[in-house]
Amino acid sequence: ETISPADTPTERAERLIKLLPDCTDQIRELAHQYELAKYSPHQADIQKANECGLIIHKCVQVVVINKRLGKF
């Protein structure tokens, strides 16, 4: 699947969810916080966004390690 510069943060998040389904909630929350910061007069919760980012990063590490070990 090709990523287009015209894709919205939500569309990109949904693509990432297909690769990291265990992090669905965190990916959606991070996209939401990004949209708040970028497009809304409301402030994003930076702490929540950082926490989601850390969890997503750990999910990526697990997937990479499992691929290297041949578990996927």
CSV table of N, CA, C and O in Angstrom, one decimal:
chain,number,residue,atom,x,y,z
A,1,GLU,N,0.8,-1.2,0.0
A,1,GLU,CA,0.0,0.0,0.0
A,1,GLU,C,0.9,1.2,0.0
A,1,GLU,O,1.8,1.4,0.8
A,2,THR,N,0.6,2.2,-0.9
A,2,THR,CA,1.4,3.4,-1.0
A,2,THR,C,0.8,4.5,-0.1
A,2,THR,O,-0.4,4.6,0.0
A,3,ILE,N,1.7,5.2,0.6
A,3,ILE,CA,1.3,6.3,1.4
A,3,ILE,C,1.3,7.6,0.5
A,3,ILE,O,2.3,7.8,-0.1
A,4,SER,N,0.3,8.3,0.6
A,4,SER,CA,0.1,9.5,-0.2
A,4,SER,C,0.3,10.7,0.7
A,4,SER,O,-0.1,10.7,1.8
A,5,PRO,N,1.0,11.8,0.2
A,5,PRO,CA,1.1,13.0,1.0
A,5,PRO,C,-0.3,13.5,1.3
A,5,PRO,O,-0.4,14.3,2.3
A,6,ALA,N,-1.3,13.2,0.6
A,6,ALA,CA,-2.7,13.7,0.9
A,6,ALA,C,-3.4,12.9,1.9
A,6,ALA,O,-4.5,13.2,2.4
A,7,ASP,N,-2.8,11.8,2.4
A,7,ASP,CA,-3.4,11.0,3.5
A,7,ASP,C,-3.6,11.8,4.7
A,7,ASP,O,-2.7,12.5,5.1
A,8,THR,N,-4.7,11.6,5.4
A,8,THR,CA,-4.9,12.3,6.7
A,8,THR,C,-4.2,11.5,7.8
A,8,THR,O,-3.8,10.3,7.6
A,9,PRO,N,-4.0,12.1,8.9
A,9,PRO,CA,-3.3,11.4,10.0
A,9,PRO,C,-4.1,10.1,10.4
A,9,PRO,O,-3.6,9.1,10.7
A,10,THR,N,-5.5,10.2,10.3
A,10,THR,CA,-6.3,9.0,10.6
A,10,THR,C,-6.1,7.9,9.6
A,10,THR,O,-6.0,6.7,10.0
A,11,GLU,N,-6.0,8.3,8.3
A,11,GLU,CA,-5.7,7.2,7.3
A,11,GLU,C,-4.4,6.6,7.5
A,11,GLU,O,-4.2,5.4,7.4
A,12,ARG,N,-3.4,7.4,7.8
A,12,ARG,CA,-2.0,6.8,8.1
A,12,ARG,C,-2.1,5.9,9.4
A,12,ARG,O,-1.4,4.9,9.4
A,13,ALA,N,-2.8,6.4,10.4
A,13,ALA,CA,-2.9,5.6,11.6
A,13,ALA,C,-3.6,4.2,11.3
A,13,ALA,O,-3.1,3.2,11.8
A,14,GLU,N,-4.6,4.2,10.5
A,14,GLU,CA,-5.3,3.0,10.2
A,14,GLU,C,-4.4,2.0,9.4
A,14,GLU,O,-4.4,0.8,9.6
A,15,ARG,N,-3.5,2.5,8.6
A,15,ARG,CA,-2.5,1.7,7.9
A,15,ARG,C,-1.5,1.1,8.9
A,15,ARG,O,-1.2,-0.1,8.8
A,16,LEU,N,-1.1,1.9,9.8
A,16,LEU,CA,-0.2,1.4,10.8
A,16,LEU,C,-0.8,0.4,11.7
A,16,LEU,O,-0.2,-0.6,12.1
A,17,ILE,N,-2.1,0.5,12.0
A,17,ILE,CA,-2.8,-0.5,12.8
A,17,ILE,C,-2.8,-1.8,12.1
A,17,ILE,O,-2.7,-2.9,12.8
A,18,LYS,N,-2.8,-1.9,10.8
A,18,LYS,CA,-2.8,-3.2,10.1
A,18,LYS,C,-1.5,-3.9,10.3
A,18,LYS,O,-1.4,-5.1,10.4
A,19,LEU,N,-0.4,-3.1,10.6
A,19,LEU,CA,0.9,-3.7,10.8
A,19,LEU,C,1.2,-3.9,12.3
A,19,LEU,O,1.9,-4.9,12.6
A,20,LEU,N,0.5,-3.2,13.2
A,20,LEU,CA,0.7,-3.3,14.6
A,20,LEU,C,-0.7,-3.3,15.3
A,20,LEU,O,-1.0,-2.5,16.1
A,21,PRO,N,-1.4,-4.4,15.1
A,21,PRO,CA,-2.8,-4.4,15.7
A,21,PRO,C,-2.8,-4.4,17.2
A,21,PRO,O,-3.8,-4.0,17.8
A,22,ASP,N,-1.7,-4.9,17.8
A,22,ASP,CA,-1.7,-4.9,19.3
A,22,ASP,C,-1.6,-3.5,19.9
A,22,ASP,O,-1.8,-3.3,21.0
A,23,CYS,N,-1.3,-2.5,19.0
A,23,CYS,CA,-1.2,-1.1,19.5
A,23,CYS,C,-2.3,-0.2,18.9
A,23,CYS,O,-2.1,1.0,18.8
A,24,THR,N,-3.4,-0.8,18.6
A,24,THR,CA,-4.5,-0.1,18.0
A,24,THR,C,-4.9,1.1,18.8
A,24,THR,O,-5.0,2.3,18.3
A,25,ASP,N,-5.1,1.0,20.1
A,25,ASP,CA,-5.6,2.1,20.9
A,25,ASP,C,-4.5,3.2,21.0
A,25,ASP,O,-4.9,4.4,20.9
A,26,GLN,N,-3.3,2.8,21.1
A,26,GLN,CA,-2.2,3.8,21.2
A,26,GLN,C,-2.0,4.6,19.9
A,26,GLN,O,-1.8,5.8,19.9
A,27,ILE,N,-2.1,3.9,18.8
A,27,ILE,CA,-2.0,4.5,17.5
A,27,ILE,C,-3.1,5.5,17.3
A,27,ILE,O,-2.9,6.6,16.8
A,28,ARG,N,-4.3,5.1,17.6
A,28,ARG,CA,-5.5,6.0,17.4
A,28,ARG,C,-5.4,7.2,18.3
A,28,ARG,O,-5.7,8.3,17.9
A,29,GLU,N,-4.9,7.0,19.5
A,29,GLU,CA,-4.8,8.1,20.5
A,29,GLU,C,-3.7,9.1,20.0
A,29,GLU,O,-3.9,10.3,20.1
A,30,LEU,N,-2.6,8.5,19.6
A,30,LEU,CA,-1.5,9.4,19.1
A,30,LEU,C,-2.0,10.2,17.9
A,30,LEU,O,-1.7,11.4,17.8
A,31,ALA,N,-2.7,9.6,17.0
A,31,ALA,CA,-3.2,10.4,15.8
A,31,ALA,C,-4.2,11.4,16.3
A,31,ALA,O,-4.2,12.6,15.8
A,32,HIS,N,-5.0,11.1,17.3
A,32,HIS,CA,-6.0,12.1,17.8
A,32,HIS,C,-5.2,13.3,18.5
A,32,HIS,O,-5.6,14.4,18.2
A,33,GLN,N,-4.2,13.0,19.2
A,33,GLN,CA,-3.5,14.1,19.9
A,33,GLN,C,-2.7,14.9,18.8
A,33,GLN,O,-2.7,16.1,19.0
A,34,TYR,N,-2.2,14.3,17.8
A,34,TYR,CA,-1.6,15.0,16.7
A,34,TYR,C,-2.6,16.0,16.0
A,34,TYR,O,-2.3,17.1,15.8
A,35,GLU,N,-3.8,15.5,15.8
A,35,GLU,CA,-4.8,16.3,15.1
A,35,GLU,C,-5.3,17.4,16.0
A,35,GLU,O,-5.5,18.5,15.5
A,36,LEU,N,-5.3,17.2,17.3
A,36,LEU,CA,-5.6,18.3,18.2
A,36,LEU,C,-4.6,19.4,18.2
A,36,LEU,O,-4.9,20.6,18.1
A,37,ALA,N,-3.3,19.0,18.2
A,37,ALA,CA,-2.2,19.9,18.2
A,37,ALA,C,-2.1,20.7,16.9
A,37,ALA,O,-1.9,21.9,16.8
A,38,LYS,N,-2.4,20.0,15.8
A,38,LYS,CA,-2.2,20.6,14.4
A,38,LYS,C,-3.4,21.4,13.9
A,38,LYS,O,-3.2,22.4,13.3
A,39,TYR,N,-4.6,20.8,14.2
A,39,TYR,CA,-5.8,21.4,13.5
A,39,TYR,C,-6.9,21.9,14.4
A,39,TYR,O,-7.9,22.4,13.9
A,40,SER,N,-6.7,21.9,15.7
A,40,SER,CA,-7.7,22.3,16.7
A,40,SER,C,-7.3,23.5,17.5
A,40,SER,O,-6.1,23.6,17.8
A,41,PRO,N,-8.2,24.2,18.0
A,41,PRO,CA,-7.8,25.3,19.0
A,41,PRO,C,-7.5,24.7,20.4
A,41,PRO,O,-7.0,25.3,21.3
A,42,HIS,N,-7.9,23.4,20.6
A,42,HIS,CA,-7.6,22.7,21.8
A,42,HIS,C,-6.2,22.2,21.9
A,42,HIS,O,-5.6,21.8,20.9
A,43,GLN,N,-5.7,22.1,23.1
A,43,GLN,CA,-4.3,21.7,23.3
A,43,GLN,C,-4.3,20.1,23.3
A,43,GLN,O,-5.2,19.5,23.9
A,44,ALA,N,-3.2,19.6,22.8
A,44,ALA,CA,-3.0,18.2,22.8
A,44,ALA,C,-2.4,17.8,24.2
A,44,ALA,O,-1.8,18.7,24.9
A,45,ASP,N,-2.6,16.6,24.6
A,45,ASP,CA,-2.0,16.1,25.8
A,45,ASP,C,-0.6,15.5,25.5
A,45,ASP,O,-0.6,14.3,25.0
A,46,ILE,N,0.4,16.3,25.6
A,46,ILE,CA,1.7,15.9,25.2
A,46,ILE,C,2.2,14.6,26.0
A,46,ILE,O,2.8,13.7,25.4
A,47,GLN,N,1.9,14.6,27.2
A,47,GLN,CA,2.3,13.4,28.0
A,47,GLN,C,1.6,12.1,27.5
A,47,GLN,O,2.3,11.1,27.3
A,48,LYS,N,0.4,12.2,27.2
A,48,LYS,CA,-0.4,11.1,26.6
A,48,LYS,C,0.2,10.7,25.3
A,48,LYS,O,0.4,9.5,25.0
A,49,ALA,N,0.5,11.7,24.5
A,49,ALA,CA,1.1,11.4,23.1
A,49,ALA,C,2.5,10.7,23.3
A,49,ALA,O,2.8,9.8,22.6
A,50,ASN,N,3.3,11.2,24.2
A,50,ASN,CA,4.6,10.6,24.4
A,50,ASN,C,4.5,9.1,24.9
A,50,ASN,O,5.2,8.3,24.5
A,51,GLU,N,3.5,8.9,25.8
A,51,GLU,CA,3.3,7.6,26.3
A,51,GLU,C,2.9,6.6,25.2
A,51,GLU,O,3.4,5.5,25.1
A,52,CYS,N,2.0,7.1,24.4
A,52,CYS,CA,1.5,6.3,23.2
A,52,CYS,C,2.7,6.0,22.3
A,52,CYS,O,2.9,4.9,21.8
A,53,GLY,N,3.5,7.0,22.0
A,53,GLY,CA,4.7,6.8,21.2
A,53,GLY,C,5.6,5.8,21.7
A,53,GLY,O,6.2,5.0,20.9
A,54,LEU,N,5.9,5.8,23.0
A,54,LEU,CA,6.8,4.8,23.6
A,54,LEU,C,6.2,3.4,23.4
A,54,LEU,O,7.0,2.4,23.1
A,55,ILE,N,4.9,3.2,23.7
A,55,ILE,CA,4.3,1.9,23.5
A,55,ILE,C,4.4,1.4,22.1
A,55,ILE,O,4.7,0.3,21.8
A,56,ILE,N,4.1,2.3,21.2
A,56,ILE,CA,4.1,2.0,19.7
A,56,ILE,C,5.6,1.6,19.4
A,56,ILE,O,5.8,0.6,18.6
A,57,HIS,N,6.5,2.3,19.9
A,57,HIS,CA,8.0,2.0,19.6
A,57,HIS,C,8.3,0.6,20.1
A,57,HIS,O,9.0,-0.2,19.4
A,58,LYS,N,7.8,0.2,21.3
A,58,LYS,CA,8.0,-1.1,21.8
A,58,LYS,C,7.4,-2.2,20.9
A,58,LYS,O,7.9,-3.2,20.7
A,59,CYS,N,6.2,-1.9,20.4
A,59,CYS,CA,5.5,-2.8,19.5
A,59,CYS,C,6.3,-3.0,18.3
A,59,CYS,O,6.4,-4.2,17.8
A,60,VAL,N,6.9,-2.0,17.7
A,60,VAL,CA,7.7,-2.1,16.5
A,60,VAL,C,8.9,-3.0,16.9
A,60,VAL,O,9.3,-3.8,16.1
A,61,GLN,N,9.5,-2.8,18.0
A,61,GLN,CA,10.7,-3.6,18.4
A,61,GLN,C,10.3,-5.0,18.5
A,61,GLN,O,11.1,-5.9,18.0
A,62,VAL,N,9.2,-5.4,19.0
A,62,VAL,CA,8.7,-6.7,19.2
A,62,VAL,C,8.5,-7.4,17.8
A,62,VAL,O,9.0,-8.5,17.5
A,63,VAL,N,7.9,-6.6,16.9
A,63,VAL,CA,7.7,-7.1,15.5
A,63,VAL,C,9.0,-7.4,14.8
A,63,VAL,O,9.2,-8.4,14.2
A,64,VAL,N,9.9,-6.4,14.9
A,64,VAL,CA,11.2,-6.6,14.3
A,64,VAL,C,12.0,-7.8,14.8
A,64,VAL,O,12.5,-8.6,14.1
A,65,ILE,N,12.0,-7.9,16.1
A,65,ILE,CA,12.7,-9.1,16.7
A,65,ILE,C,12.0,-10.4,16.3
A,65,ILE,O,12.7,-11.3,16.0
A,66,ASN,N,10.7,-10.4,16.3
A,66,ASN,CA,10.0,-11.7,16.0
A,66,ASN,C,10.3,-12.0,14.5
A,66,ASN,O,10.4,-13.2,14.2
A,67,LYS,N,10.3,-11.0,13.6
A,67,LYS,CA,10.7,-11.3,12.2
A,67,LYS,C,12.1,-11.8,12.1
A,67,LYS,O,12.3,-12.8,11.3
A,68,ARG,N,13.0,-11.3,12.8
A,68,ARG,CA,14.4,-11.8,12.7
A,68,ARG,C,14.5,-13.2,13.3
A,68,ARG,O,15.3,-14.0,12.8
A,69,LEU,N,13.7,-13.5,14.2
A,69,LEU,CA,13.7,-14.9,14.8
A,69,LEU,C,12.8,-15.9,14.0
A,69,LEU,O,12.7,-17.0,14.3
A,70,GLY,N,12.2,-15.3,13.0
A,70,GLY,CA,11.3,-16.2,12.1
A,70,GLY,C,10.0,-16.5,12.7
A,70,GLY,O,9.4,-17.5,12.3
A,71,LYS,N,9.5,-15.7,13.6
A,71,LYS,CA,8.2,-16.0,14.2
A,71,LYS,C,7.0,-15.4,13.4
A,71,LYS,O,5.9,-15.6,13.7
A,72,PHE,N,7.3,-14.7,12.3
A,72,PHE,CA,6.2,-14.1,11.5
A,72,PHE,C,6.4,-14.6,10.1
A,72,PHE,O,7.5,-14.8,9.6
